[in-house]
Amino acid sequence: MAQSNSHKENHTAMGDERCCAHTENPVQADGKYDKVPLGFDGVVYTCPMHPQVRDTRNNGCPICGMALEPESGTPAEEDTSELDDMVRRFWLSAALTLPLFVYAMSDILPGKPLNGLMPAGWAHWFQFGLATPVVLWGGRPFFVRGARSLQTMNLNMFTLIALGVGVAYIFSLIATAAPAIFPAAFRTEHGGVAVYYEAAAVITTLVLLGQVMELRARSQTSGAIRALLRLAPPTARRIAEEGTEEDVSIDDIRKGDRLRVRPGEKVPVDGIVDEGHSAVDESMITGEPIPAEKQKGDPVTGGTVNGTGGLVVIATRVGGDTVLAQIVRMVAEAQRSRAPIQRLADLVAGWFVPVVILTAMLTFIAWSLFGPDPAMAFAIVNAVAVLIIACPCALGLATPMSIMVATGKGAQNGILVKNAEALEILEKIDTVVVDKTGTLTEGKPKLVMVEPAAGVAEETLLSNAAAVEAASEHPLAQAIVTSAIERGIAFTPASGFKSISGEGAEGVVNGKKVTIGNRKMMERIGAWDDAFADQADIYQREGQTVMFVAISERPTGMIGVADPIKETTSEAIEDLHRAGIRVVMLTGDNQKTAEAVAEKIGIDELHADASPEDKNRIVREFQAQGAIVAMAGDGVNDAPALALANVGIAMGTGTDVAIESADVTLMRGDLRGVVRARRLSKAAMSNIRQNLFFAFAYNMAGVPVAAGILYPAFGILLNPMIAAAAMSLSSVSVISNALRLRRLTL
């Protein structure tokens, strides 16, 4: 931190263009504009429309010219400096522009009431005095960004604004200071040279107004992140070892601290309930309106609201590791990501500004050669109108604004979209592949059957099985361990634990090898016993998952676990069917158990006894057939298939590995979230298409009119001031349309 002052001075001296580790050319080989030194741990700014632009200071995007936004931060860190600056510039510019506009337009008023108040020469200097602060001070940000666009050869909307306003102002200044140098083609019927101070000032003021409205609207698009950040309380009540309590900053909480959460308070960080019983409102995280009952041993999430009971919570995740912090990061990254449809807008925008400049030049030439007297005056006015009305800001805003609002809306409803590409693909899916355990079922299976082989005690069978499964995180394994503990059966965790994906697990218990798994595993080690087959079939038809146990590779018995189907599963599958989507179940369970579940809930296609490799293969086969596949799962063994699918959907109740591998996370852990996520995708993509259509249609219609195509037939010309108003309103209308997504019901 000792070098911060000199660092800042360097920025100032170099015009914020080159500094320390990011000297020379900020454009890297991969096309990124990254001016962030290695190891920099301060605030990093990026462009919402061009996320490849990253800088340590908000210097504006070198591609589109727009202000940068912090990649992350807290509500208190929301940077309103640009908005405040634009508001000041707008109000002062408006105060000077209004009398200028009234005076300049008095010629078209009945009786021309202001004519003759001062000589023509003085009138020009009077207009110069009013317009100059507006153009040079009010419009300074546009000229700076326009000049930067020319330096970097990334022509953008500010290139056109700077050219249009600059031409009108400089022409007027020359006409005021040296009118004699102009030939007849520039002179009116009275012999004077017209000035366009009012056009330059009004255009500047209207563009400033558009920037103010746009910045305010853009601020609303990031409201979802700020709302999420505000969920975390600023302080927590920590219980010291000696039992005393004190309120401390949330930043001072450490893992392992005991915290008291009183009725009605927010849970400060992620943790485990150590004392108490209460119902916790988790709707701000999951979107689920019904409070969840919490008691000793249950997890709680920071930002959720405690009900009427008191809780003592042991902190397990603090700071940036909490679920809330991870959600904020995921939403922020998604809002900065780019949807494939954005490439179309980028392609058009890349060619658009040079084409507009060329069109303005051709307009000037055509009017100067073929226009009525004064031809050159008409040429200048129409060329300026073309430059102003064609600003491609609406085109650049069309996609990122919708993405920002949609991902924020999803987060508020428990749908976390990792990137814009996933949001775009979701609406196109025609096949949903789902894991059974934890996705279609509760994921909280219970032991319902223990059947030992002849001569083996039930306690012995369960004790050995629990000893092996104690090292596994699989829900079926935990059901066995929990049941053994509840029955008071003692066991020592196995040594040499080994999990075999799609088959089961093994370990050494009291010097003997214990294996627990499905028929495939038993046959592989030579421990399959046909005597169990018929009885196992009966249990499996009832929906139980049957696991066989072998000790020293000798059949010892079987254990049955049942996992209740979620109440919402059938409804979700019906909704998917109505949308024309095929639902396929992939499970490591045996065929009979899987068929029992599939029949109850209306699954279209079933693949049982599936290993992680099988799940990968099946997803790949569907894709080879032309299907657009979404894979929904919650386990470690689902991670490869989640990563392979066109869209991977993880249940928020699942493992971190599954969530990291997925493109979408459903915090509610409910298959209906797939339906809601697809509804969000369809609404977002429809909104983007509306924005792009409007932006394209506006420019396609506006440029020819500004060039004067209607003048020969109808005598209609587009005043540059009207062009500026239309340009500003086009951007605001695109953002307003994107903000409609906040009212979407999922």
JSON list of N, CA and C in Angstrom, two decimals, residues 481-516:
[
{"chain": "A", "resi": 481, "resn": "VAL", "atom": "N", "xyz": [-25.34, -46.06, 7.50]},
{"chain": "A", "resi": 481, "resn": "VAL", "atom": "CA", "xyz": [-24.60, -45.63, 8.69]},
{"chain": "A", "resi": 481, "resn": "VAL", "atom": "C", "xyz": [-25.56, -45.05, 9.73]},
{"chain": "A", "resi": 482, "resn": "THR", "atom": "N", "xyz": [-26.47, -44.20, 9.30]},
{"chain": "A", "resi": 482, "resn": "THR", "atom": "CA", "xyz": [-27.43, -43.58, 10.23]},
{"chain": "A", "resi": 482, "resn": "THR", "atom": "C", "xyz": [-28.28, -44.63, 10.93]},
{"chain": "A", "resi": 483, "resn": "SER", "atom": "N", "xyz": [-28.74, -45.63, 10.17]},
{"chain": "A", "resi": 483, "resn": "SER", "atom": "CA", "xyz": [-29.58, -46.68, 10.77]},
{"chain": "A", "resi": 483, "resn": "SER", "atom": "C", "xyz": [-28.80, -47.48, 11.81]},
{"chain": "A", "resi": 484, "resn": "ALA", "atom": "N", "xyz": [-27.53, -47.78, 11.52]},
{"chain": "A", "resi": 484, "resn": "ALA", "atom": "CA", "xyz": [-26.72, -48.54, 12.48]},
{"chain": "A", "resi": 484, "resn": "ALA", "atom": "C", "xyz": [-26.55, -47.75, 13.77]},
{"chain": "A", "resi": 485, "resn": "ILE", "atom": "N", "xyz": [-26.31, -46.43, 13.63]},
{"chain": "A", "resi": 485, "resn": "ILE", "atom": "CA", "xyz": [-26.14, -45.59, 14.83]},
{"chain": "A", "resi": 485, "resn": "ILE", "atom": "C", "xyz": [-27.43, -45.53, 15.62]},
{"chain": "A", "resi": 486, "resn": "GLU", "atom": "N", "xyz": [-28.56, -45.36, 14.92]},
{"chain": "A", "resi": 486, "resn": "GLU", "atom": "CA", "xyz": [-29.86, -45.27, 15.60]},
{"chain": "A", "resi": 486, "resn": "GLU", "atom": "C", "xyz": [-30.20, -46.57, 16.33]},
{"chain": "A", "resi": 487, "resn": "ARG", "atom": "N", "xyz": [-29.72, -47.72, 15.81]},
{"chain": "A", "resi": 487, "resn": "ARG", "atom": "CA", "xyz": [-29.99, -49.02, 16.45]},
{"chain": "A", "resi": 487, "resn": "ARG", "atom": "C", "xyz": [-28.98, -49.34, 17.54]},
{"chain": "A", "resi": 488, "resn": "GLY", "atom": "N", "xyz": [-28.00, -48.46, 17.73]},
{"chain": "A", "resi": 488, "resn": "GLY", "atom": "CA", "xyz": [-27.01, -48.69, 18.77]},
{"chain": "A", "resi": 488, "resn": "GLY", "atom": "C", "xyz": [-25.99, -49.75, 18.41]},
{"chain": "A", "resi": 489, "resn": "ILE", "atom": "N", "xyz": [-25.78, -49.98, 17.15]},
{"chain": "A", "resi": 489, "resn": "ILE", "atom": "CA", "xyz": [-24.82, -51.00, 16.70]},
{"chain": "A", "resi": 489, "resn": "ILE", "atom": "C", "xyz": [-23.45, -50.36, 16.56]},
{"chain": "A", "resi": 490, "resn": "ALA", "atom": "N", "xyz": [-22.49, -50.91, 17.26]},
{"chain": "A", "resi": 490, "resn": "ALA", "atom": "CA", "xyz": [-21.14, -50.36, 17.23]},
{"chain": "A", "resi": 490, "resn": "ALA", "atom": "C", "xyz": [-20.40, -50.84, 15.98]},
{"chain": "A", "resi": 491, "resn": "PHE", "atom": "N", "xyz": [-19.57, -49.97, 15.43]},
{"chain": "A", "resi": 491, "resn": "PHE", "atom": "CA", "xyz": [-18.73, -50.36, 14.29]},
{"chain": "A", "resi": 491, "resn": "PHE", "atom": "C", "xyz": [-17.52, -49.44, 14.23]},
{"chain": "A", "resi": 492, "resn": "THR", "atom": "N", "xyz": [-16.45, -49.99, 13.68]},
{"chain": "A", "resi": 492, "resn": "THR", "atom": "CA", "xyz": [-15.23, -49.22, 13.48]},
{"chain": "A", "resi": 492, "resn": "THR", "atom": "C", "xyz": [-15.05, -48.98, 11.99]},
{"chain": "A", "resi": 493, "resn": "PRO", "atom": "N", "xyz": [-14.87, -47.74, 11.56]},
{"chain": "A", "resi": 493, "resn": "PRO", "atom": "CA", "xyz": [-14.73, -47.48, 10.12]},
{"chain": "A", "resi": 493, "resn": "PRO", "atom": "C", "xyz": [-13.65, -48.36, 9.49]},
{"chain": "A", "resi": 494, "resn": "ALA", "atom": "N", "xyz": [-13.96, -48.83, 8.28]},
{"chain": "A", "resi": 494, "resn": "ALA", "atom": "CA", "xyz": [-13.06, -49.74, 7.58]},
{"chain": "A", "resi": 494, "resn": "ALA", "atom": "C", "xyz": [-11.77, -49.04, 7.17]},
{"chain": "A", "resi": 495, "resn": "SER", "atom": "N", "xyz": [-10.73, -49.81, 7.03]},
{"chain": "A", "resi": 495, "resn": "SER", "atom": "CA", "xyz": [-9.48, -49.30, 6.48]},
{"chain": "A", "resi": 495, "resn": "SER", "atom": "C", "xyz": [-9.41, -49.71, 5.01]},
{"chain": "A", "resi": 496, "resn": "GLY", "atom": "N", "xyz": [-8.57, -49.03, 4.26]},
{"chain": "A", "resi": 496, "resn": "GLY", "atom": "CA", "xyz": [-8.41, -49.37, 2.85]},
{"chain": "A", "resi": 496, "resn": "GLY", "atom": "C", "xyz": [-9.69, -49.21, 2.05]},
{"chain": "A", "resi": 497, "resn": "PHE", "atom": "N", "xyz": [-10.48, -48.19, 2.41]},
{"chain": "A", "resi": 497, "resn": "PHE", "atom": "CA", "xyz": [-11.75, -47.98, 1.70]},
{"chain": "A", "resi": 497, "resn": "PHE", "atom": "C", "xyz": [-11.50, -47.69, 0.22]},
{"chain": "A", "resi": 498, "resn": "LYS", "atom": "N", "xyz": [-12.35, -48.29, -0.63]},
{"chain": "A", "resi": 498, "resn": "LYS", "atom": "CA", "xyz": [-12.25, -48.07, -2.07]},
{"chain": "A", "resi": 498, "resn": "LYS", "atom": "C", "xyz": [-13.65, -48.05, -2.66]},
{"chain": "A", "resi": 499, "resn": "SER", "atom": "N", "xyz": [-13.94, -46.99, -3.41]},
{"chain": "A", "resi": 499, "resn": "SER", "atom": "CA", "xyz": [-15.24, -46.87, -4.07]},
{"chain": "A", "resi": 499, "resn": "SER", "atom": "C", "xyz": [-15.10, -47.26, -5.53]},
{"chain": "A", "resi": 500, "resn": "ILE", "atom": "N", "xyz": [-15.98, -48.11, -6.01]},
{"chain": "A", "resi": 500, "resn": "ILE", "atom": "CA", "xyz": [-15.99, -48.52, -7.41]},
{"chain": "A", "resi": 500, "resn": "ILE", "atom": "C", "xyz": [-17.23, -47.92, -8.05]},
{"chain": "A", "resi": 501, "resn": "SER", "atom": "N", "xyz": [-17.05, -46.90, -8.89]},
{"chain": "A", "resi": 501, "resn": "SER", "atom": "CA", "xyz": [-18.18, -46.17, -9.47]},
{"chain": "A", "resi": 501, "resn": "SER", "atom": "C", "xyz": [-19.11, -47.11, -10.21]},
{"chain": "A", "resi": 502, "resn": "GLY", "atom": "N", "xyz": [-20.41, -46.96, -9.94]},
{"chain": "A", "resi": 502, "resn": "GLY", "atom": "CA", "xyz": [-21.42, -47.76, -10.62]},
{"chain": "A", "resi": 502, "resn": "GLY", "atom": "C", "xyz": [-21.56, -49.16, -10.09]},
{"chain": "A", "resi": 503, "resn": "GLU", "atom": "N", "xyz": [-20.77, -49.52, -9.06]},
{"chain": "A", "resi": 503, "resn": "GLU", "atom": "CA", "xyz": [-20.85, -50.88, -8.51]},
{"chain": "A", "resi": 503, "resn": "GLU", "atom": "C", "xyz": [-21.04, -50.89, -7.00]},
{"chain": "A", "resi": 504, "resn": "GLY", "atom": "N", "xyz": [-20.19, -50.18, -6.25]},
{"chain": "A", "resi": 504, "resn": "GLY", "atom": "CA", "xyz": [-20.30, -50.20, -4.80]},
{"chain": "A", "resi": 504, "resn": "GLY", "atom": "C", "xyz": [-19.02, -49.77, -4.14]},
{"chain": "A", "resi": 505, "resn": "ALA", "atom": "N", "xyz": [-18.71, -50.40, -2.97]},
{"chain": "A", "resi": 505, "resn": "ALA", "atom": "CA", "xyz": [-17.52, -50.02, -2.22]},
{"chain": "A", "resi": 505, "resn": "ALA", "atom": "C", "xyz": [-17.00, -51.23, -1.46]},
{"chain": "A", "resi": 506, "resn": "GLU", "atom": "N", "xyz": [-15.73, -51.12, -1.03]},
{"chain": "A", "resi": 506, "resn": "GLU", "atom": "CA", "xyz": [-15.13, -52.21, -0.26]},
{"chain": "A", "resi": 506, "resn": "GLU", "atom": "C", "xyz": [-14.12, -51.64, 0.72]},
{"chain": "A", "resi": 507, "resn": "GLY", "atom": "N", "xyz": [-13.83, -52.43, 1.75]},
{"chain": "A", "resi": 507, "resn": "GLY", "atom": "CA", "xyz": [-12.86, -52.03, 2.75]},
{"chain": "A", "resi": 507, "resn": "GLY", "atom": "C", "xyz": [-12.53, -53.21, 3.63]},
{"chain": "A", "resi": 508, "resn": "VAL", "atom": "N", "xyz": [-11.61, -52.99, 4.55]},
{"chain": "A", "resi": 508, "resn": "VAL", "atom": "CA", "xyz": [-11.18, -54.06, 5.45]},
{"chain": "A", "resi": 508, "resn": "VAL", "atom": "C", "xyz": [-11.72, -53.76, 6.85]},
{"chain": "A", "resi": 509, "resn": "VAL", "atom": "N", "xyz": [-12.48, -54.72, 7.40]},
{"chain": "A", "resi": 509, "resn": "VAL", "atom": "CA", "xyz": [-13.09, -54.59, 8.72]},
{"chain": "A", "resi": 509, "resn": "VAL", "atom": "C", "xyz": [-12.65, -55.77, 9.57]},
{"chain": "A", "resi": 510, "resn": "ASN", "atom": "N", "xyz": [-11.96, -55.46, 10.66]},
{"chain": "A", "resi": 510, "resn": "ASN", "atom": "CA", "xyz": [-11.46, -56.52, 11.55]},
{"chain": "A", "resi": 510, "resn": "ASN", "atom": "C", "xyz": [-10.65, -57.56, 10.78]},
{"chain": "A", "resi": 511, "resn": "GLY", "atom": "N", "xyz": [-9.84, -57.10, 9.86]},
{"chain": "A", "resi": 511, "resn": "GLY", "atom": "CA", "xyz": [-8.96, -57.98, 9.12]},
{"chain": "A", "resi": 511, "resn": "GLY", "atom": "C", "xyz": [-9.62, -58.73, 7.97]},
{"chain": "A", "resi": 512, "resn": "LYS", "atom": "N", "xyz": [-10.91, -58.50, 7.75]},
{"chain": "A", "resi": 512, "resn": "LYS", "atom": "CA", "xyz": [-11.61, -59.19, 6.67]},
{"chain": "A", "resi": 512, "resn": "LYS", "atom": "C", "xyz": [-12.08, -58.18, 5.61]},
{"chain": "A", "resi": 513, "resn": "LYS", "atom": "N", "xyz": [-12.02, -58.59, 4.37]},
{"chain": "A", "resi": 513, "resn": "LYS", "atom": "CA", "xyz": [-12.48, -57.73, 3.28]},
{"chain": "A", "resi": 513, "resn": "LYS", "atom": "C", "xyz": [-14.00, -57.77, 3.21]},
{"chain": "A", "resi": 514, "resn": "VAL", "atom": "N", "xyz": [-14.61, -56.60, 3.30]},
{"chain": "A", "resi": 514, "resn": "VAL", "atom": "CA", "xyz": [-16.07, -56.49, 3.24]},
{"chain": "A", "resi": 514, "resn": "VAL", "atom": "C", "xyz": [-16.43, -55.72, 1.97]},
{"chain": "A", "resi": 515, "resn": "THR", "atom": "N", "xyz": [-17.32, -56.29, 1.18]},
{"chain": "A", "resi": 515, "resn": "THR", "atom": "CA", "xyz": [-17.74, -55.68, -0.08]},
{"chain": "A", "resi": 515, "resn": "THR", "atom": "C", "xyz": [-19.24, -55.46, -0.04]},
{"chain": "A", "resi": 516, "resn": "ILE", "atom": "N", "xyz": [-19.67, -54.27, -0.43]},
{"chain": "A", "resi": 516, "resn": "ILE", "atom": "CA", "xyz": [-21.11, -53.97, -0.50]},
{"chain": "A", "resi": 516, "resn": "ILE", "atom": "C", "xyz": [-21.39, -53.28, -1.83]}
]
